[in-house]
PDB file of C-alpha atoms and ligand atoms in Angstrom:
ATOM      1  CA  UNK Q  13      21.795   2.113  16.459  1.00 95.00           C
ATOM      2  CA  UNK Q  14      18.280   2.186  15.119  1.00 98.00           C
ATOM      3  CA  UNK Q  15      15.473  -0.055  16.261  1.00 98.00           C
ATOM      4  CA  UNK Q  16      14.443  -2.209  13.317  1.00 98.00           C
ATOM      5  CA  UNK Q  17      10.727  -1.971  12.662  1.00 98.00           C
ATOM      6  CA  UNK Q  18       9.509  -5.530  12.203  1.00 98.00           C
ATOM      7  CA  UNK Q  19       6.856  -5.290   9.499  1.00 98.00           C
ATOM      8  CA  UNK Q  20       6.451  -9.031   9.308  1.00 98.00           C
ATOM      9  CA  UNK Q  21       5.592  -9.402  12.994  1.00 98.00           C
ATOM     10  CA  UNK Q  22       3.212  -6.441  12.990  1.00 98.00           C
ATOM     11  CA  UNK Q  23       1.534  -7.667   9.799  1.00 98.00           C
ATOM     12  CA  UNK Q  24       0.948 -11.048  11.442  1.00 98.00           C
ATOM     13  CA  UNK Q  25      -0.735  -9.261  14.344  1.00 98.00           C
ATOM     14  CA  UNK Q  26      -2.966  -7.182  12.043  1.00 98.00           C
ATOM     15  CA  UNK Q  27      -3.942 -10.266  10.030  1.00 98.00           C
ATOM     16  CA  UNK Q  28      -4.675 -12.308  13.168  1.00 98.00           C
ATOM     17  CA  UNK Q  29      -6.996  -9.529  14.327  1.00 98.00           C
ATOM     18  CA  UNK Q  30      -8.775  -9.481  10.944  1.00 98.00           C
ATOM     19  CA  UNK Q  31      -9.080 -13.287  10.949  1.00 98.00           C
ATOM     20  CA  UNK Q  32     -10.602 -13.255  14.418  1.00 98.00           C
ATOM     21  CA  UNK Q  33     -13.117 -10.579  13.487  1.00 98.00           C
ATOM     22  CA  UNK Q  34     -14.042 -12.356  10.257  1.00 98.00           C
ATOM     23  CA  UNK Q  35     -15.190 -15.378  12.262  1.00 97.00           C
ATOM     24  CA  UNK Q  36     -18.102 -13.288  13.487  1.00 96.00           C
ATOM     25  CA  UNK Q  37     -19.452 -12.716   9.967  1.00 97.00           C
ATOM     26  CA  UNK Q  38     -22.255 -14.747   8.406  1.00 96.00           C
ATOM     27  CA  UNK Q  39     -20.262 -15.110   5.196  1.00 97.00           C
ATOM     28  CA  UNK Q  40     -16.507 -15.244   4.612  1.00 98.00           C
ATOM     29  CA  UNK Q  41     -15.042 -12.022   3.192  1.00 98.00           C
ATOM     30  CA  UNK Q  42     -14.243 -12.434  -0.509  1.00 98.00           C
ATOM     31  CA  UNK Q  43     -11.618 -10.733  -2.672  1.00 99.00           C
ATOM     32  CA  UNK Q  44     -11.695 -10.845  -6.463  1.00 99.00           C
ATOM     33  CA  UNK Q  45      -8.230 -10.405  -7.946  1.00 98.00           C
ATOM     34  CA  UNK Q  46      -7.777  -9.554 -11.605  1.00 98.00           C
ATOM     35  CA  UNK Q  47      -4.383 -10.241 -13.122  1.00 98.00           C
ATOM     36  CA  UNK Q  48      -3.890  -9.296 -16.757  1.00 98.00           C
ATOM     37  CA  UNK Q  49      -0.835 -10.716 -18.545  1.00 98.00           C
ATOM     38  CA  UNK Q  50       2.269 -12.505 -17.308  1.00 95.00           C
ATOM     39  CA  UNK Q  51       4.332  -9.934 -15.465  1.00 96.00           C
ATOM     40  CA  UNK Q  52       6.350 -12.125 -13.059  1.00 95.00           C
ATOM     41  CA  UNK Q  53       6.454  -9.520 -10.270  1.00 94.00           C
ATOM     42  CA  UNK Q  54       2.660  -9.061 -10.477  1.00 97.00           C
ATOM     43  CA  UNK Q  55       2.240 -12.840 -10.309  1.00 97.00           C
ATOM     44  CA  UNK Q  56       4.275 -12.926  -7.090  1.00 96.00           C
ATOM     45  CA  UNK Q  57       2.260 -10.058  -5.560  1.00 96.00           C
ATOM     46  CA  UNK Q  58      -1.079 -11.655  -6.457  1.00 98.00           C
ATOM     47  CA  UNK Q  59      -0.048 -15.030  -5.041  1.00 98.00           C
ATOM     48  CA  UNK Q  60       0.994 -13.275  -1.839  1.00 97.00           C
ATOM     49  CA  UNK Q  61      -2.374 -11.544  -1.523  1.00 98.00           C
ATOM     50  CA  UNK Q  62      -4.221 -14.810  -2.110  1.00 98.00           C
ATOM     51  CA  UNK Q  63      -2.097 -16.488   0.538  1.00 98.00           C
ATOM     52  CA  UNK Q  64      -2.957 -13.731   3.000  1.00 98.00           C
ATOM     53  CA  UNK Q  65      -6.657 -14.189   2.246  1.00 98.00           C
ATOM     54  CA  UNK Q  66      -6.410 -17.907   3.013  1.00 98.00           C
ATOM     55  CA  UNK Q  67      -4.514 -17.157   6.218  1.00 98.00           C
ATOM     56  CA  UNK Q  68      -7.279 -14.782   7.346  1.00 98.00           C
ATOM     57  CA  UNK Q  69     -10.068 -17.215   6.445  1.00 98.00           C
ATOM     58  CA  UNK Q  70     -11.153 -15.050   3.482  1.00 98.00           C
ATOM     59  CA  UNK Q  71     -12.019 -16.316   0.024  1.00 98.00           C
ATOM     60  CA  UNK Q  72     -10.114 -15.162  -3.036  1.00 98.00           C
ATOM     61  CA  UNK Q  73     -11.328 -15.450  -6.593  1.00 98.00           C
ATOM     62  CA  UNK Q  74      -8.587 -15.122  -9.183  1.00 98.00           C
ATOM     63  CA  UNK Q  75      -9.427 -13.885 -12.669  1.00 98.00           C
ATOM     64  CA  UNK Q  76      -6.405 -14.380 -14.869  1.00 98.00           C
ATOM     65  CA  UNK Q  77      -6.748 -12.697 -18.257  1.00 98.00           C
ATOM     66  CA  UNK Q  78      -4.420 -12.888 -21.260  1.00 98.00           C
ATOM     67  CA  UNK Q  79      -2.046  -9.994 -21.930  1.00 98.00           C
ATOM     68  CA  UNK Q  80      -3.993  -9.045 -25.078  1.00 98.00           C
ATOM     69  CA  UNK Q  81      -7.316  -8.587 -23.234  1.00 98.00           C
ATOM     70  CA  UNK Q  82      -9.393  -5.735 -24.650  1.00 98.00           C
ATOM     71  CA  UNK Q  83     -10.558  -2.825 -22.513  1.00 98.00           C
ATOM     72  CA  UNK Q  84     -14.214  -3.729 -22.996  1.00 98.00           C
ATOM     73  CA  UNK Q  85     -13.670  -7.299 -21.763  1.00 98.00           C
ATOM     74  CA  UNK Q  86     -11.937  -6.097 -18.617  1.00 98.00           C
ATOM     75  CA  UNK Q  87     -14.687  -3.543 -17.974  1.00 98.00           C
ATOM     76  CA  UNK Q  88     -17.331  -6.240 -18.415  1.00 98.00           C
ATOM     77  CA  UNK Q  89     -15.610  -8.454 -15.851  1.00 98.00           C
ATOM     78  CA  UNK Q  90     -15.422  -5.585 -13.350  1.00 99.00           C
ATOM     79  CA  UNK Q  91     -19.105  -4.835 -13.928  1.00 98.00           C
ATOM     80  CA  UNK Q  92     -19.954  -8.461 -13.213  1.00 98.00           C
ATOM     81  CA  UNK Q  93     -17.847  -8.473 -10.029  1.00 99.00           C
ATOM     82  CA  UNK Q  94     -19.416  -5.178  -8.884  1.00 98.00           C
ATOM     83  CA  UNK Q  95     -22.748  -7.008  -8.795  1.00 98.00           C
ATOM     84  CA  UNK Q  96     -21.443 -10.301  -7.362  1.00 98.00           C
ATOM     85  CA  UNK Q  97     -22.800 -10.851  -3.842  1.00 98.00           C
ATOM     86  CA  UNK Q  98     -19.873 -13.108  -2.879  1.00 98.00           C
ATOM     87  CA  UNK Q  99     -17.321 -10.443  -3.753  1.00 98.00           C
ATOM     88  CA  UNK Q 100     -16.618  -7.785  -1.117  1.00 98.00           C
ATOM     89  CA  UNK Q 101     -13.426  -6.370  -2.603  1.00 98.00           C
ATOM     90  CA  UNK Q 102     -12.038  -6.058  -6.129  1.00 99.00           C
ATOM     91  CA  UNK Q 103      -8.360  -5.629  -6.884  1.00 98.00           C
ATOM     92  CA  UNK Q 104      -6.932  -5.086 -10.353  1.00 98.00           C
ATOM     93  CA  UNK Q 105      -3.213  -5.759 -10.148  1.00 98.00           C
ATOM     94  CA  UNK Q 106      -1.149  -2.955 -11.665  1.00 97.00           C
ATOM     95  CA  UNK Q 107       0.591  -2.269 -13.964  1.00 97.00           C
ATOM     96  CA  UNK Q 108      -1.771  -3.170 -16.805  1.00 98.00           C
ATOM     97  CA  UNK Q 109      -0.593  -3.972 -20.349  1.00 98.00           C
ATOM     98  CA  UNK Q 110      -0.183  -0.915 -22.539  1.00 97.00           C
ATOM     99  CA  UNK Q 111      -3.404  -1.205 -24.564  1.00 97.00           C
ATOM    100  CA  UNK Q 112      -5.509  -0.871 -21.426  1.00 98.00           C
ATOM    101  CA  UNK Q 113      -6.609   2.443 -19.959  1.00 98.00           C
ATOM    102  CA  UNK Q 114      -5.772   2.199 -16.268  1.00 98.00           C
ATOM    103  CA  UNK Q 115      -7.726   5.271 -15.254  1.00 98.00           C
ATOM    104  CA  UNK Q 116     -10.920   4.010 -16.857  1.00 98.00           C
ATOM    105  CA  UNK Q 117     -10.422   0.569 -15.301  1.00 98.00           C
ATOM    106  CA  UNK Q 118      -9.961   1.921 -11.779  1.00 98.00           C
ATOM    107  CA  UNK Q 119     -12.968   4.201 -12.271  1.00 98.00           C
ATOM    108  CA  UNK Q 120     -15.126   1.183 -13.110  1.00 98.00           C
ATOM    109  CA  UNK Q 121     -14.644  -0.513  -9.734  1.00 99.00           C
ATOM    110  CA  UNK Q 122     -17.557   0.152  -7.375  1.00 98.00           C
ATOM    111  CA  UNK Q 123     -16.130   2.488  -4.689  1.00 98.00           C
ATOM    112  CA  UNK Q 124     -17.526   0.278  -1.896  1.00 98.00           C
ATOM    113  CA  UNK Q 125     -15.457  -2.646  -3.283  1.00 98.00           C
ATOM    114  CA  UNK Q 126     -12.325  -0.595  -4.015  1.00 99.00           C
ATOM    115  CA  UNK Q 127     -10.115  -2.110  -1.297  1.00 98.00           C
ATOM    116  CA  UNK Q 128      -6.966  -0.579  -2.845  1.00 98.00           C
ATOM    117  CA  UNK Q 129      -8.478   2.911  -2.361  1.00 98.00           C
ATOM    118  CA  UNK Q 130      -7.593   3.900  -5.939  1.00 98.00           C
ATOM    119  CA  UNK Q 131     -11.025   5.108  -7.137  1.00 98.00           C
ATOM    120  CA  UNK Q 132     -11.176   8.915  -7.464  1.00 98.00           C
ATOM    121  CA  UNK Q 133     -14.252   9.003  -5.215  1.00 98.00           C
ATOM    122  CA  UNK Q 134     -12.355   7.213  -2.457  1.00 98.00           C
ATOM    123  CA  UNK Q 135      -9.257   9.344  -3.012  1.00 98.00           C
ATOM    124  CA  UNK Q 136     -11.428  12.446  -2.606  1.00 98.00           C
ATOM    125  CA  UNK Q 137     -13.038  11.113   0.552  1.00 98.00           C
ATOM    126  CA  UNK Q 138      -9.590  10.353   1.937  1.00 98.00           C
ATOM    127  CA  UNK Q 139      -8.316  13.848   1.243  1.00 98.00           C
ATOM    128  CA  UNK Q 140     -11.274  15.534   2.973  1.00 98.00           C
ATOM    129  CA  UNK Q 141     -10.698  13.358   6.032  1.00 98.00           C
ATOM    130  CA  UNK Q 142     -13.720  11.087   5.674  1.00 98.00           C
ATOM    131  CA  UNK Q 143     -12.128   7.931   4.231  1.00 98.00           C
ATOM    132  CA  UNK Q 144     -14.099   5.004   2.833  1.00 98.00           C
ATOM    133  CA  UNK Q 145     -10.927   2.873   2.883  1.00 98.00           C
ATOM    134  CA  UNK Q 146      -7.356   3.715   3.829  1.00 98.00           C
ATOM    135  CA  UNK Q 147      -4.750   3.252   1.087  1.00 98.00           C
ATOM    136  CA  UNK Q 148      -2.849   0.077   1.990  1.00 98.00           C
ATOM    137  CA  UNK Q 149       0.804   1.114   1.896  1.00 98.00           C
ATOM    138  CA  UNK Q 150       0.443   4.523   3.591  1.00 98.00           C
ATOM    139  CA  UNK Q 151      -1.932   3.012   6.170  1.00 99.00           C
ATOM    140  CA  UNK Q 152       0.642   0.291   6.824  1.00 98.00           C
ATOM    141  CA  UNK Q 153       3.297   2.931   7.452  1.00 99.00           C
ATOM    142  CA  UNK Q 154       0.995   4.797   9.878  1.00 99.00           C
ATOM    143  CA  UNK Q 155       0.317   1.525  11.705  1.00 98.00           C
ATOM    144  CA  UNK Q 156       4.076   0.971  12.099  1.00 99.00           C
ATOM    145  CA  UNK Q 157       4.581   4.467  13.513  1.00 99.00           C
ATOM    146  CA  UNK Q 158       1.764   3.866  15.991  1.00 98.00           C
ATOM    147  CA  UNK Q 159       3.050   0.440  17.044  1.00 98.00           C
ATOM    148  CA  UNK Q 160       6.511   1.822  17.794  1.00 98.00           C
ATOM    149  CA  UNK Q 161       5.172   4.971  19.529  1.00 98.00           C
ATOM    150  CA  UNK Q 162       6.783   7.264  16.986  1.00 99.00           C
ATOM    151  CA  UNK Q 163       4.983  10.601  17.295  1.00 98.00           C
ATOM    152  CA  UNK Q 164       3.853  12.442  14.154  1.00 99.00           C
ATOM    153  CA  UNK Q 165       2.182  15.504  15.639  1.00 98.00           C
ATOM    154  CA  UNK Q 166       4.311  18.603  15.085  1.00 98.00           C
ATOM    155  CA  UNK Q 167       7.081  16.582  13.435  1.00 99.00           C
ATOM    156  CA  UNK Q 168       8.835  17.296  10.166  1.00 99.00           C
ATOM    157  CA  UNK Q 169       7.774  14.578   7.749  1.00 99.00           C
ATOM    158  CA  UNK Q 170       9.465  14.291   4.381  1.00 99.00           C
ATOM    159  CA  UNK Q 171       8.017  12.029   1.701  1.00 99.00           C
ATOM    160  CA  UNK Q 172      10.132  11.160  -1.318  1.00 98.00           C
ATOM    161  CA  UNK Q 173       7.889  10.373  -4.290  1.00 98.00           C
ATOM    162  CA  UNK Q 174       4.524  11.721  -5.408  1.00 98.00           C
ATOM    163  CA  UNK Q 175       2.767   8.677  -6.871  1.00 98.00           C
ATOM    164  CA  UNK Q 176      -0.979   8.227  -6.544  1.00 97.00           C
ATOM    165  CA  UNK Q 177      -0.440   4.885  -4.799  1.00 97.00           C
ATOM    166  CA  UNK Q 178       2.076   5.956  -2.154  1.00 98.00           C
ATOM    167  CA  UNK Q 179       3.531   9.483  -2.152  1.00 98.00           C
ATOM    168  CA  UNK Q 180       0.332  11.538  -2.332  1.00 98.00           C
ATOM    169  CA  UNK Q 181      -1.785   9.504   0.121  1.00 98.00           C
ATOM    170  CA  UNK Q 182       1.240   9.129   2.453  1.00 99.00           C
ATOM    171  CA  UNK Q 183       1.542  12.897   2.693  1.00 98.00           C
ATOM    172  CA  UNK Q 184      -2.206  13.133   3.281  1.00 98.00           C
ATOM    173  CA  UNK Q 185      -2.208  10.680   6.205  1.00 98.00           C
ATOM    174  CA  UNK Q 186       0.852  12.266   7.823  1.00 99.00           C
ATOM    175  CA  UNK Q 187      -0.765  15.698   7.504  1.00 98.00           C
ATOM    176  CA  UNK Q 188      -3.998  14.379   9.004  1.00 98.00           C
ATOM    177  CA  UNK Q 189      -1.918  13.070  11.926  1.00 98.00           C
ATOM    178  CA  UNK Q 190      -0.713  16.673  12.423  1.00 99.00           C
ATOM    179  CA  UNK Q 191       2.720  16.255  10.896  1.00 99.00           C
ATOM    180  CA  UNK Q 192       4.324  19.033   8.869  1.00 99.00           C
ATOM    181  CA  UNK Q 193       4.721  17.437   5.481  1.00 99.00           C
ATOM    182  CA  UNK Q 194       7.115  18.128   2.634  1.00 98.00           C
ATOM    183  CA  UNK Q 195       6.805  16.069  -0.528  1.00 98.00           C
ATOM    184  CA  UNK Q 196       9.900  15.813  -2.709  1.00 98.00           C
ATOM    185  CA  UNK Q 197      10.045  14.330  -6.191  1.00 97.00           C
ATOM    186  CA  UNK Q 198      12.179  13.916  -9.296  1.00 95.00           C
ATOM    187  CA  UNK Q 199      12.196  17.675  -9.954  1.00 97.00           C
ATOM    188  CA  UNK Q 200      13.193  18.675  -6.419  1.00 98.00           C
ATOM    189  CA  UNK Q 201      16.682  20.221  -6.447  1.00 98.00           C
ATOM    190  CA  UNK Q 202      18.929  19.475  -3.471  1.00 97.00           C
ATOM    191  CA  UNK Q 203      16.929  16.642  -1.939  1.00 98.00           C
ATOM    192  CA  UNK Q 204      19.309  16.445   1.025  1.00 98.00           C
ATOM    193  CA  UNK Q 205      18.322  19.957   2.167  1.00 98.00           C
ATOM    194  CA  UNK Q 206      14.840  18.590   2.922  1.00 98.00           C
ATOM    195  CA  UNK Q 207      15.664  15.069   4.070  1.00 98.00           C
ATOM    196  CA  UNK Q 208      18.182  16.328   6.665  1.00 98.00           C
ATOM    197  CA  UNK Q 209      15.344  18.143   8.423  1.00 98.00           C
ATOM    198  CA  UNK Q 210      13.097  15.103   8.560  1.00 99.00           C
ATOM    199  CA  UNK Q 211      12.054  13.523  11.854  1.00 99.00           C
ATOM    200  CA  UNK Q 212      10.146  11.011   9.751  1.00 99.00           C
ATOM    201  CA  UNK Q 213      11.543  10.212   6.314  1.00 99.00           C
ATOM    202  CA  UNK Q 214       9.481   8.052   3.963  1.00 99.00           C
ATOM    203  CA  UNK Q 215      11.120   7.040   0.704  1.00 98.00           C
ATOM    204  CA  UNK Q 216       8.955   5.710  -2.121  1.00 98.00           C
ATOM    205  CA  UNK Q 217      11.002   6.387  -5.236  1.00 98.00           C
ATOM    206  CA  UNK Q 218      12.406   3.072  -6.421  1.00 97.00           C
ATOM    207  CA  UNK Q 219      16.084   3.920  -6.770  1.00 97.00           C
ATOM    208  CA  UNK Q 220      18.800   1.817  -5.133  1.00 98.00           C
ATOM    209  CA  UNK Q 221      21.055   3.883  -2.878  1.00 97.00           C
ATOM    210  CA  UNK Q 222      18.974   7.076  -3.110  1.00 98.00           C
ATOM    211  CA  UNK Q 223      19.008   7.798   0.630  1.00 98.00           C
ATOM    212  CA  UNK Q 224      22.542   7.922   2.008  1.00 98.00           C
ATOM    213  CA  UNK Q 225      23.594   8.442   5.633  1.00 98.00           C
ATOM    214  CA  UNK Q 226      24.530  12.103   5.111  1.00 98.00           C
ATOM    215  CA  UNK Q 227      20.916  12.805   4.060  1.00 98.00           C
ATOM    216  CA  UNK Q 228      19.451  11.522   7.324  1.00 98.00           C
ATOM    217  CA  UNK Q 229      19.017  13.459  10.558  1.00 98.00           C
ATOM    218  CA  UNK Q 230      20.398  11.828  13.714  1.00 98.00           C
ATOM    219  CA  UNK Q 231      17.514  10.063  15.501  1.00 98.00           C
ATOM    220  CA  UNK Q 232      15.110  10.087  12.549  1.00 99.00           C
ATOM    221  CA  UNK Q 233      12.568   7.395  11.739  1.00 99.00           C
ATOM    222  CA  UNK Q 234      13.378   6.106   8.245  1.00 99.00           C
ATOM    223  CA  UNK Q 235      10.659   4.244   6.393  1.00 99.00           C
ATOM    224  CA  UNK Q 236      11.609   2.546   3.134  1.00 98.00           C
ATOM    225  CA  UNK Q 237       8.642   1.789   0.886  1.00 98.00           C
ATOM    226  CA  UNK Q 238      10.657   0.862  -2.199  1.00 98.00           C
ATOM    227  CA  UNK Q 239      11.200  -2.630  -3.523  1.00 95.00           C
ATOM    228  CA  UNK Q 240      14.219  -2.648  -5.822  1.00 96.00           C
ATOM    229  CA  UNK Q 241      16.800  -5.159  -6.931  1.00 95.00           C
ATOM    230  CA  UNK Q 242      20.449  -4.208  -6.535  1.00 95.00           C
ATOM    231  CA  UNK Q 243      23.298  -5.086  -8.910  1.00 95.00           C
ATOM    232  CA  UNK Q 244      23.533  -8.571  -7.338  1.00 96.00           C
ATOM    233  CA  UNK Q 245      19.802  -9.124  -7.876  1.00 95.00           C
ATOM    234  CA  UNK Q 246      19.040  -8.877  -4.159  1.00 96.00           C
ATOM    235  CA  UNK Q 247      15.824  -7.188  -2.952  1.00 96.00           C
ATOM    236  CA  UNK Q 248      16.507  -3.782  -1.443  1.00 97.00           C
ATOM    237  CA  UNK Q 249      14.866  -0.421  -0.865  1.00 98.00           C
ATOM    238  CA  UNK Q 250      15.907   3.180  -1.561  1.00 98.00           C
ATOM    239  CA  UNK Q 251      17.843   3.531   1.670  1.00 98.00           C
ATOM    240  CA  UNK Q 252      21.481   2.563   2.168  1.00 98.00           C
ATOM    241  CA  UNK Q 253      20.432   0.419   5.119  1.00 98.00           C
ATOM    242  CA  UNK Q 254      23.876  -0.457   6.518  1.00 98.00           C
ATOM    243  CA  UNK Q 255      25.018   3.176   6.559  1.00 98.00           C
ATOM    244  CA  UNK Q 256      21.746   4.704   7.795  1.00 98.00           C
ATOM    245  CA  UNK Q 257      20.959   2.152  10.524  1.00 98.00           C
ATOM    246  CA  UNK Q 258      23.574   3.493  13.026  1.00 98.00           C
ATOM    247  CA  UNK Q 259      22.296   7.059  12.575  1.00 98.00           C
ATOM    248  CA  UNK Q 260      18.519   6.606  12.646  1.00 98.00           C
ATOM    249  CA  UNK Q 261      16.383   5.882  15.704  1.00 99.00           C
ATOM    250  CA  UNK Q 262      14.035   3.628  13.716  1.00 99.00           C
ATOM    251  CA  UNK Q 263      14.413   1.968  10.349  1.00 99.00           C
ATOM    252  CA  UNK Q 264      12.405  -0.467   8.241  1.00 98.00           C
ATOM    253  CA  UNK Q 265      14.221  -3.304   6.481  1.00 98.00           C
ATOM    254  CA  UNK Q 266      13.562  -4.375   2.882  1.00 98.00           C
ATOM    255  CA  UNK Q 267      12.269  -7.041   2.682  1.00 97.00           C
ATOM    256  CA  UNK Q 268      10.302  -7.523   5.901  1.00 98.00           C
ATOM    257  CA  UNK Q 269       9.288  -3.921   6.457  1.00 98.00           C
ATOM    258  CA  UNK Q 270       6.546  -2.046   4.636  1.00 98.00           C
ATOM    259  CA  UNK Q 271       5.743  -4.837   2.141  1.00 97.00           C
ATOM    260  CA  UNK Q 272       4.062  -7.216   4.587  1.00 98.00           C
ATOM    261  CA  UNK Q 273       2.191  -4.272   6.114  1.00 98.00           C
ATOM    262  CA  UNK Q 274       0.712  -3.280   2.748  1.00 98.00           C
ATOM    263  CA  UNK Q 275      -0.733  -6.756   2.410  1.00 98.00           C
ATOM    264  CA  UNK Q 276      -2.008  -6.788   5.992  1.00 98.00           C
ATOM    265  CA  UNK Q 277      -3.824  -3.481   5.511  1.00 98.00           C
ATOM    266  CA  UNK Q 278      -5.412  -4.890   2.359  1.00 98.00           C
ATOM    267  CA  UNK Q 279      -6.848  -7.686   4.510  1.00 98.00           C
ATOM    268  CA  UNK Q 280      -8.174  -5.082   6.914  1.00 98.00           C
ATOM    269  CA  UNK Q 281      -9.863  -3.250   4.025  1.00 98.00           C
ATOM    270  CA  UNK Q 282     -11.424  -6.469   2.739  1.00 98.00           C
ATOM    271  CA  UNK Q 283     -12.821  -7.128   6.205  1.00 98.00           C
ATOM    272  CA  UNK Q 284     -14.192  -3.574   6.378  1.00 98.00           C
ATOM    273  CA  UNK Q 285     -15.808  -3.983   2.956  1.00 98.00           C
ATOM    274  CA  UNK Q 286     -17.329  -7.330   3.949  1.00 98.00           C
ATOM    275  CA  UNK Q 287     -18.742  -5.961   7.198  1.00 98.00           C
ATOM    276  CA  UNK Q 288     -20.432  -3.107   5.355  1.00 98.00           C
ATOM    277  CA  UNK Q 289     -21.621  -5.411   2.593  1.00 97.00           C
ATOM    278  CA  UNK Q 290     -23.257  -7.618   5.217  1.00 95.00           C
ATOM    279  CA  UNK Q 291     -24.741  -4.668   7.071  1.00 92.00           C
ATOM    280  CA  UNK Q 292     -22.502  -5.199  10.134  1.00 87.00           C
ATOM    281  CA  UNK Q 293     -20.848  -1.799  10.176  1.00 78.00           C
TER     282      UNK Q 293
HETATM  283  N1  GUN C 306       0.867  -2.819  -8.148  1.00 56.23           N
HETATM  284  C1  GUN C 306       1.835  -2.380  -7.299  1.00 56.23           C
HETATM  285  N2  GUN C 306       1.305  -2.094  -6.106  1.00 56.23           N
HETATM  286  C2  GUN C 306      -0.015  -2.335  -6.188  1.00 56.23           C
HETATM  287  C3  GUN C 306      -1.090  -2.231  -5.268  1.00 56.23           C
HETATM  288  O1  GUN C 306      -0.940  -1.831  -4.112  1.00 56.23           O
HETATM  289  N3  GUN C 306      -2.293  -2.591  -5.734  1.00 56.23           N
HETATM  290  C4  GUN C 306      -2.501  -3.021  -6.999  1.00 56.23           C
HETATM  291  N4  GUN C 306      -3.734  -3.322  -7.358  1.00 56.23           N
HETATM  292  N5  GUN C 306      -1.529  -3.125  -7.875  1.00 56.23           N
HETATM  293  C5  GUN C 306      -0.291  -2.787  -7.455  1.00 56.23           C
END
């Protein structure tokens, strides 16, 4: 039976550490959050991030814009926040409404305030092994592996999904930790051929029931990044948890696994940004 990786408990530890360190700063770390439109899931995520900021003793400044906001207005706001001394980190909640150009928006955020690590400059620095910030979700996964003494070096790591937010940077961090990484995606035939070889399996696809027990190697560490709703409307990941749990050595639950860790790593990035901004790092 697998050990359940407790993301909630580890996230609390990471946040407590950030809160303690923030006390030593002259000014409280500040996060500006931009939320465009009324997507209910985005609203929940933003509220969660603001709650985490409060818990860590950080300030959060919410900028709620109507769904019909024009590109130029959003860019102007980002420009203003780039120059705001009280703002250490800027986060534009995704997805954006259709009329907005996401790439241009993310490009407009000053790299030193890009606590999501989405700016191409920061992505490039990450890939060459000289990161400005670590991407929150993949960094949260790495933190979990470390906490539970799950070795990566020399291990077969299989990542399902190739998104810019999770799949690509996840593969990068696992490779930098000396894992042998295979990235699978929607055009990969015979997914099970790869997943069955995985010592560490990270699924970030967003499909209920994608990872079944027969796809998992005995004793693997199974990390479920997805946040789906099943037919009954219950939150669940990509992994058939009940069937995989007896076979894996480690498994993350959904909810209570990767999600809280993503938010905790965001707090860590805000602290890092604030320390640099105040000349403390
Ligand atoms: N939408 C879904 N995940 C994320 C995230 O990590 N950051 C931002 N800004 N938007 C998201």
